Short mmCIF file of C-alpha atoms in Angstrom, two decimals:
data_model
loop_
_atom_site.label_atom_id
_atom_site.label_comp_id
_atom_site.label_asym_id
_atom_site.label_seq_id
_atom_site.Cartn_x
_atom_site.Cartn_y
_atom_site.Cartn_z
CA UNK A 1 -43.21 55.74 -42.85
CA UNK A 2 -42.81 56.73 -39.23
CA UNK A 3 -39.44 55.08 -38.99
CA UNK A 4 -38.31 56.55 -42.31
CA UNK A 5 -39.37 60.04 -41.31
CA UNK A 6 -37.75 59.81 -37.90
CA UNK A 7 -34.50 58.36 -39.28
CA UNK A 8 -34.39 61.07 -41.97
CA UNK A 9 -34.90 63.80 -39.42
CA UNK A 10 -32.35 62.30 -37.04
CA UNK A 11 -29.78 61.97 -39.81
CA UNK A 12 -30.25 65.56 -40.91
CA UNK A 13 -30.08 66.87 -37.37
CA UNK A 14 -26.99 64.85 -36.45
CA UNK A 15 -25.27 65.99 -39.64
CA UNK A 16 -26.05 69.57 -38.86
CA UNK A 17 -24.70 69.29 -35.32
CA UNK A 18 -21.59 67.24 -36.09
CA UNK A 19 -19.42 70.21 -35.35
CA UNK A 20 -20.68 70.53 -31.77
CA UNK A 21 -18.30 69.53 -28.95
CA UNK A 22 -18.47 65.83 -28.10
CA UNK A 23 -18.75 66.40 -24.37
CA UNK A 24 -22.31 67.79 -24.58
CA UNK A 25 -25.70 66.09 -24.55
CA UNK A 26 -28.51 67.96 -26.39
CA UNK A 27 -31.87 67.47 -24.70
CA UNK A 28 -33.81 68.68 -27.75
CA UNK A 29 -33.66 65.27 -29.40
CA UNK A 30 -35.90 63.51 -26.91
CA UNK A 31 -39.08 64.01 -28.99
CA UNK A 32 -37.65 61.87 -31.78
CA UNK A 33 -37.34 58.83 -29.49
CA UNK A 34 -40.31 59.32 -27.15
CA UNK A 35 -43.82 58.03 -28.07
CA UNK A 36 -45.29 60.13 -30.89
CA UNK A 37 -47.09 63.12 -29.31
CA UNK A 38 -49.00 66.05 -30.83
CA UNK A 39 -47.08 69.15 -29.70
CA UNK A 40 -48.80 72.56 -30.01
CA UNK A 41 -45.73 74.50 -31.12
CA UNK A 42 -45.28 72.33 -34.24
CA UNK A 43 -48.68 73.34 -35.64
CA UNK A 44 -48.31 76.91 -34.40
CA UNK A 45 -44.95 77.31 -36.14
CA UNK A 46 -46.22 75.98 -39.48
CA UNK A 47 -49.38 78.13 -39.42
CA UNK A 48 -47.79 81.25 -37.93
CA UNK A 49 -47.53 84.37 -40.07
CA UNK A 50 -44.73 85.75 -37.93
CA UNK A 51 -41.43 85.58 -39.82
CA UNK A 52 -39.35 85.21 -36.60
CA UNK A 53 -41.03 81.97 -35.49
CA UNK A 54 -38.80 79.79 -37.69
CA UNK A 55 -35.15 79.76 -38.66
CA UNK A 56 -33.84 80.68 -35.22
CA UNK A 57 -32.98 77.06 -34.18
CA UNK A 58 -32.14 74.70 -37.11
CA UNK A 59 -32.25 71.60 -34.87
CA UNK A 60 -35.68 72.44 -33.46
CA UNK A 61 -36.97 73.33 -36.95
CA UNK A 62 -35.83 69.99 -38.37
CA UNK A 63 -37.49 68.05 -35.55
CA UNK A 64 -40.70 70.02 -35.94
CA UNK A 65 -40.75 69.34 -39.70
CA UNK A 66 -40.35 65.59 -39.07
CA UNK A 67 -43.18 65.58 -36.55
CA UNK A 68 -45.41 67.68 -38.85
CA UNK A 69 -44.83 65.18 -41.64
CA UNK A 70 -46.13 62.42 -39.34
CA UNK A 71 -49.12 64.51 -38.20
CA UNK A 72 -50.20 65.05 -41.84
CA UNK A 73 -49.47 61.65 -43.34
CA UNK A 74 -49.75 59.16 -40.44
CA UNK A 75 -52.02 60.62 -37.77
CA UNK A 76 -52.79 57.06 -36.63
CA UNK A 77 -49.27 56.86 -35.14
CA UNK A 78 -49.91 59.75 -32.75
CA UNK A 79 -50.49 58.24 -29.27
CA UNK A 80 -51.24 61.30 -27.15
CA UNK A 81 -51.28 65.11 -27.10
CA UNK A 82 -49.35 67.73 -25.22
CA UNK A 83 -52.52 68.68 -23.28
CA UNK A 84 -52.85 65.14 -21.96
CA UNK A 85 -49.22 65.12 -20.89
CA UNK A 86 -49.73 68.37 -19.00
CA UNK A 87 -52.57 66.79 -17.03
CA UNK A 88 -50.24 64.05 -15.79
CA UNK A 89 -47.37 66.39 -14.98
CA UNK A 90 -45.44 69.41 -16.11
CA UNK A 91 -43.21 69.17 -19.14
CA UNK A 92 -39.63 70.22 -18.51
CA UNK A 93 -38.82 73.58 -20.14
CA UNK A 94 -35.05 73.28 -19.89
CA UNK A 95 -34.64 70.53 -22.50
CA UNK A 96 -33.96 73.12 -25.20
CA UNK A 97 -30.59 73.92 -23.68
CA UNK A 98 -27.63 71.55 -24.21
CA UNK A 99 -26.42 69.80 -21.09
CA UNK A 100 -22.70 70.30 -20.62
CA UNK A 101 -20.62 67.68 -18.87
CA UNK A 102 -18.48 69.10 -16.12
CA UNK A 103 -15.06 67.51 -16.48
CA UNK A 104 -12.62 67.99 -13.63
CA UNK A 105 -8.98 67.26 -14.35
CA UNK A 106 -6.74 65.76 -11.71
CA UNK A 107 -3.01 65.35 -11.52
CA UNK A 108 -1.70 63.08 -14.26
CA UNK A 109 -0.10 59.80 -13.15
CA UNK A 110 3.04 59.04 -15.08
CA UNK A 111 3.21 55.29 -14.37
CA UNK A 112 0.73 52.74 -12.96
CA UNK A 113 0.80 52.24 -9.21
CA UNK A 114 0.58 48.62 -8.04
CA UNK A 115 -0.22 47.92 -4.42
CA UNK A 116 2.11 45.26 -3.06
CA UNK A 117 2.14 43.80 0.45
CA UNK A 118 5.02 44.71 2.69
CA UNK A 119 5.88 41.06 3.44
CA UNK A 120 5.98 38.71 0.45
CA UNK A 121 6.21 34.97 1.34
CA UNK A 122 9.39 33.46 -0.05
CA UNK A 123 8.72 29.77 0.88
CA UNK A 124 6.13 27.37 -0.53
CA UNK A 125 4.72 24.51 1.52
CA UNK A 126 4.18 21.35 -0.54
CA UNK A 127 2.26 18.62 1.26
CA UNK A 128 3.11 15.09 0.20
CA UNK A 129 0.03 12.98 -0.57
CA UNK A 130 -0.72 10.07 1.75
CA UNK A 131 -1.30 6.90 -0.24
CA UNK A 132 -1.96 4.73 2.84
CA UNK A 133 -5.43 3.71 4.00
CA UNK A 134 -5.68 2.25 7.50
CA UNK A 135 -8.73 0.69 9.13
CA UNK A 136 -9.74 -2.02 11.54
CA UNK A 137 -12.57 -3.64 13.45
CA UNK A 138 -12.97 -5.90 16.42
CA UNK A 139 -15.50 -7.55 18.67
CA UNK A 140 -15.80 -9.34 22.01
CA UNK A 141 -18.76 -11.67 22.24
CA UNK A 142 -20.16 -14.18 24.68
CA UNK A 143 -22.39 -17.22 24.68
CA UNK A 144 -23.95 -19.11 27.58
CA UNK A 145 -25.80 -22.41 27.37
CA UNK A 146 -27.50 -24.11 30.32
CA UNK A 147 -28.94 -27.62 30.20
CA UNK A 148 -30.46 -29.25 33.27
CA UNK A 149 -29.31 -32.71 34.26
CA UNK A 150 -32.69 -34.27 33.39
CA UNK A 151 -33.07 -32.58 29.99
CA UNK A 152 -34.83 -35.14 27.80
CA UNK A 153 -32.41 -34.73 24.88
CA UNK A 154 -29.26 -34.70 27.00
CA UNK A 155 -26.43 -32.18 26.44
CA UNK A 156 -24.22 -30.16 28.73
CA UNK A 157 -24.04 -26.59 30.01
CA UNK A 158 -21.15 -24.42 28.82
CA UNK A 159 -19.88 -20.87 28.72
CA UNK A 160 -17.85 -19.45 25.85
CA UNK A 161 -16.22 -16.20 24.84
CA UNK A 162 -14.59 -15.14 21.57
CA UNK A 163 -12.65 -12.01 20.67
CA UNK A 164 -11.47 -10.85 17.27
CA UNK A 165 -9.32 -8.01 15.94
CA UNK A 166 -8.67 -7.23 12.27
CA UNK A 167 -6.16 -4.57 11.16
CA UNK A 168 -5.58 -3.37 7.60
CA UNK A 169 -2.97 -1.08 6.06
CA UNK A 170 -3.29 -0.67 2.29
CA UNK A 171 -1.09 1.35 -0.08
CA UNK A 172 -2.33 2.65 -3.45
CA UNK A 173 -0.42 5.38 -5.30
CA UNK A 174 -3.12 5.70 -8.00
CA UNK A 175 -0.40 4.89 -10.52
CA UNK A 176 -0.68 1.11 -11.01
CA UNK A 177 1.00 0.02 -7.76
CA UNK A 178 -0.78 -1.27 -4.66
CA UNK A 179 0.20 -3.13 -1.52
CA UNK A 180 -2.46 -4.65 0.73
CA UNK A 181 -1.78 -5.91 4.26
CA UNK A 182 -4.29 -7.59 6.55
CA UNK A 183 -3.70 -9.03 10.03
CA UNK A 184 -6.40 -11.18 11.61
CA UNK A 185 -6.34 -12.34 15.23
CA UNK A 186 -9.07 -14.39 16.82
CA UNK A 187 -9.16 -16.23 20.14
CA UNK A 188 -12.02 -17.86 22.04
CA UNK A 189 -12.36 -20.00 25.16
CA UNK A 190 -14.92 -22.55 26.27
CA UNK A 191 -15.73 -23.85 29.73
CA UNK A 192 -17.70 -27.05 30.16
CA UNK A 193 -18.88 -28.52 33.48
CA UNK A 194 -18.42 -32.09 32.28
CA UNK A 195 -14.73 -31.56 31.45
CA UNK A 196 -12.86 -32.71 34.53
CA UNK A 197 -9.37 -32.23 33.04
CA UNK A 198 -9.42 -28.76 31.47
CA UNK A 199 -10.87 -25.74 33.21
CA UNK A 200 -10.77 -23.77 29.94
CA UNK A 201 -9.98 -24.80 26.39
CA UNK A 202 -9.88 -22.85 23.16
CA UNK A 203 -12.75 -23.04 20.71
CA UNK A 204 -11.43 -20.41 18.27
CA UNK A 205 -7.73 -19.68 17.66
CA UNK A 206 -6.14 -17.91 14.70
CA UNK A 207 -3.22 -15.66 13.75
CA UNK A 208 -3.15 -14.87 10.03
CA UNK A 209 -1.27 -12.31 7.95
CA UNK A 210 -2.07 -11.69 4.29
CA UNK A 211 0.17 -9.40 2.25
CA UNK A 212 0.16 -8.88 -1.51
CA UNK A 213 1.93 -6.50 -3.88
CA UNK A 214 0.22 -5.77 -7.18
CA UNK A 215 1.05 -4.05 -10.48
CA UNK A 216 -2.02 -3.00 -12.47
CA UNK A 217 -2.49 -4.91 -15.71
CA UNK A 218 -6.02 -3.73 -16.62
CA UNK A 219 -8.84 -1.79 -14.96
CA UNK A 220 -9.44 -4.22 -12.07
CA UNK A 221 -6.66 -6.79 -12.70
CA UNK A 222 -3.21 -6.79 -11.08
CA UNK A 223 -0.10 -8.92 -11.44
CA UNK A 224 0.33 -10.01 -7.83
CA UNK A 225 2.80 -11.63 -5.47
CA UNK A 226 0.92 -12.83 -2.38
CA UNK A 227 2.33 -13.95 0.96
CA UNK A 228 0.09 -15.79 3.42
CA UNK A 229 1.23 -16.83 6.91
CA UNK A 230 -0.92 -18.29 9.68
CA UNK A 231 -0.75 -20.22 12.93
CA UNK A 232 -2.49 -20.07 16.35
CA UNK A 233 -1.99 -18.67 19.87
CA UNK A 234 -2.41 -21.62 22.20
CA UNK A 235 -3.03 -25.36 22.45
CA UNK A 236 -5.97 -27.11 20.84
CA UNK A 237 -7.65 -29.51 23.27
CA UNK A 238 -10.69 -31.75 23.57
CA UNK A 239 -12.92 -32.45 26.57
CA UNK A 240 -11.61 -35.05 29.03
CA UNK A 241 -8.58 -35.69 26.79
CA UNK A 242 -4.98 -34.86 27.73
CA UNK A 243 -3.68 -35.00 24.14
CA UNK A 244 -2.66 -31.78 22.41
CA UNK A 245 -4.08 -31.62 18.90
CA UNK A 246 -2.51 -28.32 17.81
CA UNK A 247 -0.30 -25.59 19.26
CA UNK A 248 1.56 -22.40 18.46
CA UNK A 249 3.73 -23.08 15.37
CA UNK A 250 2.20 -26.54 15.16
CA UNK A 251 1.34 -26.15 12.42
CA UNK A 252 2.67 -22.95 10.87
CA UNK A 253 1.94 -22.34 7.18
CA UNK A 254 3.73 -19.92 4.87
CA UNK A 255 2.48 -19.59 1.29
CA UNK A 256 3.91 -17.67 -1.67
CA UNK A 257 1.69 -17.25 -4.71
CA UNK A 258 2.44 -15.58 -8.05
CA UNK A 259 -0.52 -14.77 -10.26
CA UNK A 260 -3.36 -12.33 -10.87
CA UNK A 261 -5.58 -10.43 -8.48
CA UNK A 262 -9.07 -9.13 -9.34
CA UNK A 263 -10.52 -6.23 -7.37
CA UNK A 264 -14.28 -6.52 -6.94
CA UNK A 265 -16.35 -3.36 -6.34
CA UNK A 266 -19.91 -2.67 -7.47
CA UNK A 267 -21.35 0.80 -8.09
CA UNK A 268 -23.77 0.55 -5.16
CA UNK A 269 -20.82 -0.53 -2.91
CA UNK A 270 -22.73 -3.54 -1.61
CA UNK A 271 -20.17 -6.00 -2.99
CA UNK A 272 -16.46 -5.53 -2.37
CA UNK A 273 -13.37 -7.68 -2.09
CA UNK A 274 -10.60 -9.39 -4.04
CA UNK A 275 -10.04 -12.72 -5.81
CA UNK A 276 -6.48 -14.00 -6.22
CA UNK A 277 -5.45 -16.71 -8.69
CA UNK A 278 -1.92 -18.08 -8.25
CA UNK A 279 -1.02 -20.83 -10.75
CA UNK A 280 2.50 -20.87 -9.25
CA UNK A 281 2.43 -21.33 -5.48
CA UNK A 282 4.76 -22.65 -2.80
CA UNK A 283 3.47 -23.89 0.55
CA UNK A 284 5.88 -24.26 3.44
CA UNK A 285 4.50 -26.07 6.51
CA UNK A 286 6.34 -26.28 9.80
CA UNK A 287 5.31 -28.37 12.84
CA UNK A 288 7.21 -27.78 16.07
CA UNK A 289 5.67 -30.72 17.96
CA UNK A 290 6.98 -33.90 16.35
CA UNK A 291 4.03 -35.83 17.73
CA UNK A 292 1.74 -33.81 15.43
CA UNK A 293 3.84 -34.24 12.27
CA UNK A 294 1.87 -37.08 10.72
CA UNK A 295 -1.46 -35.42 11.58
CA UNK A 296 -0.42 -32.47 9.42
CA UNK A 297 0.81 -34.43 6.38
CA UNK A 298 4.50 -34.60 7.34
CA UNK A 299 6.60 -37.67 7.52
CA UNK A 300 7.25 -39.04 10.98
CA UNK A 301 10.13 -37.25 12.68
CA UNK A 302 10.09 -34.33 10.20
CA UNK A 303 9.42 -30.75 11.19
CA UNK A 304 8.79 -29.21 7.77
CA UNK A 305 7.28 -29.85 4.36
CA UNK A 306 7.52 -27.90 1.09
CA UNK A 307 4.88 -28.32 -1.61
CA UNK A 308 4.59 -26.78 -5.06
CA UNK A 309 1.18 -26.29 -6.61
CA UNK A 310 -1.59 -23.80 -7.32
CA UNK A 311 -3.57 -21.56 -5.01
CA UNK A 312 -6.86 -19.65 -4.93
CA UNK A 313 -7.91 -17.09 -2.32
CA UNK A 314 -11.02 -14.93 -2.26
CA UNK A 315 -12.04 -12.36 0.33
CA UNK A 316 -15.52 -10.95 -0.37
CA UNK A 317 -17.98 -8.82 1.61
CA UNK A 318 -21.67 -8.37 0.80
CA UNK A 319 -23.71 -5.70 2.59
CA UNK A 320 -27.14 -7.32 2.36
CA UNK A 321 -28.83 -4.32 4.00
CA UNK A 322 -28.07 -1.70 6.64
CA UNK A 323 -28.18 -4.34 9.37
CA UNK A 324 -26.82 -7.63 7.96
CA UNK A 325 -23.38 -8.13 6.38
CA UNK A 326 -21.90 -11.35 5.02
CA UNK A 327 -18.11 -11.76 4.97
CA UNK A 328 -16.68 -14.77 3.19
CA UNK A 329 -13.14 -16.08 2.75
CA UNK A 330 -12.22 -18.97 0.47
CA UNK A 331 -8.78 -20.56 0.45
CA UNK A 332 -7.77 -23.51 -1.72
CA UNK A 333 -4.33 -25.03 -2.28
CA UNK A 334 -3.41 -28.17 -4.17
CA UNK A 335 -0.05 -29.76 -4.77
CA UNK A 336 -1.80 -32.21 -7.12
CA UNK A 337 -1.08 -34.84 -4.43
CA UNK A 338 -2.96 -33.27 -1.55
CA UNK A 339 -5.73 -30.65 -1.37
CA UNK A 340 -6.69 -28.18 1.33
CA UNK A 341 -9.86 -26.05 1.08
CA UNK A 342 -11.23 -23.63 3.71
CA UNK A 343 -14.42 -21.61 3.43
CA UNK A 344 -15.10 -19.17 6.28
CA UNK A 345 -18.49 -17.41 6.46
CA UNK A 346 -19.43 -14.74 9.00
CA UNK A 347 -22.93 -13.27 9.11
CA UNK A 348 -22.89 -10.11 11.23
CA UNK A 349 -26.15 -8.66 12.56
CA UNK A 350 -25.64 -5.10 13.81
CA UNK A 351 -28.08 -4.37 16.62
CA UNK A 352 -26.68 -0.91 17.40
CA UNK A 353 -23.44 1.00 16.95
CA UNK A 354 -21.63 -1.10 19.55
CA UNK A 355 -23.75 -4.26 19.81
CA UNK A 356 -23.75 -7.03 17.21
CA UNK A 357 -24.46 -10.73 16.82
CA UNK A 358 -22.40 -13.13 14.70
CA UNK A 359 -23.08 -16.47 13.06
CA UNK A 360 -19.90 -18.26 11.98
CA UNK A 361 -19.93 -21.24 9.56
CA UNK A 362 -16.65 -22.92 8.60
CA UNK A 363 -16.55 -26.04 6.38
CA UNK A 364 -13.05 -27.38 5.64
CA UNK A 365 -11.55 -30.13 3.49
CA UNK A 366 -8.06 -31.51 4.11
CA UNK A 367 -6.91 -34.92 2.91
CA UNK A 368 -3.53 -34.76 4.69
CA UNK A 369 -4.98 -35.90 8.03
CA UNK A 370 -6.82 -38.99 9.14
CA UNK A 371 -10.05 -39.90 7.41
CA UNK A 372 -13.17 -39.79 9.56
CA UNK A 373 -15.61 -42.69 9.40
CA UNK A 374 -18.63 -40.39 9.01
CA UNK A 375 -17.43 -37.22 7.27
CA UNK A 376 -14.30 -38.50 5.56
CA UNK A 377 -11.89 -35.60 4.99
CA UNK A 378 -14.60 -33.00 5.47
CA UNK A 379 -14.60 -30.95 8.68
CA UNK A 380 -17.16 -28.46 9.96
CA UNK A 381 -17.26 -25.75 12.63
CA UNK A 382 -20.10 -23.43 13.70
CA UNK A 383 -20.91 -21.01 16.49
CA UNK A 384 -23.11 -18.00 17.19
CA UNK A 385 -22.47 -15.18 19.65
CA UNK A 386 -23.57 -11.71 20.69
CA UNK A 387 -21.60 -8.89 22.26
CA UNK A 388 -19.64 -5.69 21.67
CA UNK A 389 -18.18 -4.61 18.33
CA UNK A 390 -16.31 -1.55 17.12
CA UNK A 391 -14.91 -0.40 13.76
CA UNK A 392 -12.29 2.30 13.18
#
């Protein structure tokens, strides 16, 4: 009933004052929207015998009639009285007068004004994206071994040093094409007191370039043409032996492989690398020293050999934890007459930012050379070292 009475009174009042100017706000309406209060003048006006107490202000009379209706029919809705309000503070007396908005006119603007800078740039700089990723790492490590002359198990003292540098430049345009290039250089020397012929001889020697161009076939698969070339820096010697067992460009291998390349990358980034399968492969081998031709599968007096076959290469890295990393490379080529398999494993232990220790294990199978009485065509190489390392 309260809402009906208030809405009825508001409707009647608004209808009666529709003709008033729209730029005024009438403060007399506040009692309709404030909490229901018992005002003294409402009862006084209805009970007054003075004829001039009503009819002077139609808006005020309508509001008073609505409030009186509530007082008589729904006294439970009345929250407070005018006397209680006066105890908390004075009631404004100027709410009976309409509040007029003071509007001040300014000069009319005929058209919108847009602020523009004095100097507007007329050239646009477009930066071409760089699709190349370059990185590298290297280390220089040492190893010293001393054995006294009366050591019960025998052996000999030696000093060794090995240095390595790996450079990579990879292109990926994020639109199916990629081109990966990797250059590996490794050289180490060994000095042994029991070697009376050679003051130093190499114990690690490698120059290897791997380059492959790929066109994306699926998410992680690429049609790939791979080129692999490798040789060594210096002569390969043995203790107290004047023979040369290998040399620069003796041998030199150049491989072309056409096939598929799979890019390996796990979500946690612990595993990464590539696996290349080349069903169609060509291996070109060149030996500059004719004396080493037969040791490298060539006919006597020949410098070169061309084989057709299949090839597999895999280059994988596993970050075991924040300290230990395992890098593995597998290479296998077969002409279906001869087979060559190499499996290089490097376990790197990072002591600090610039200090690391390496364990290198390298089993190899090659049936083009001479067969050993103990190991047959299997060969094995191992060393461990500690020293400086740096990645960029």
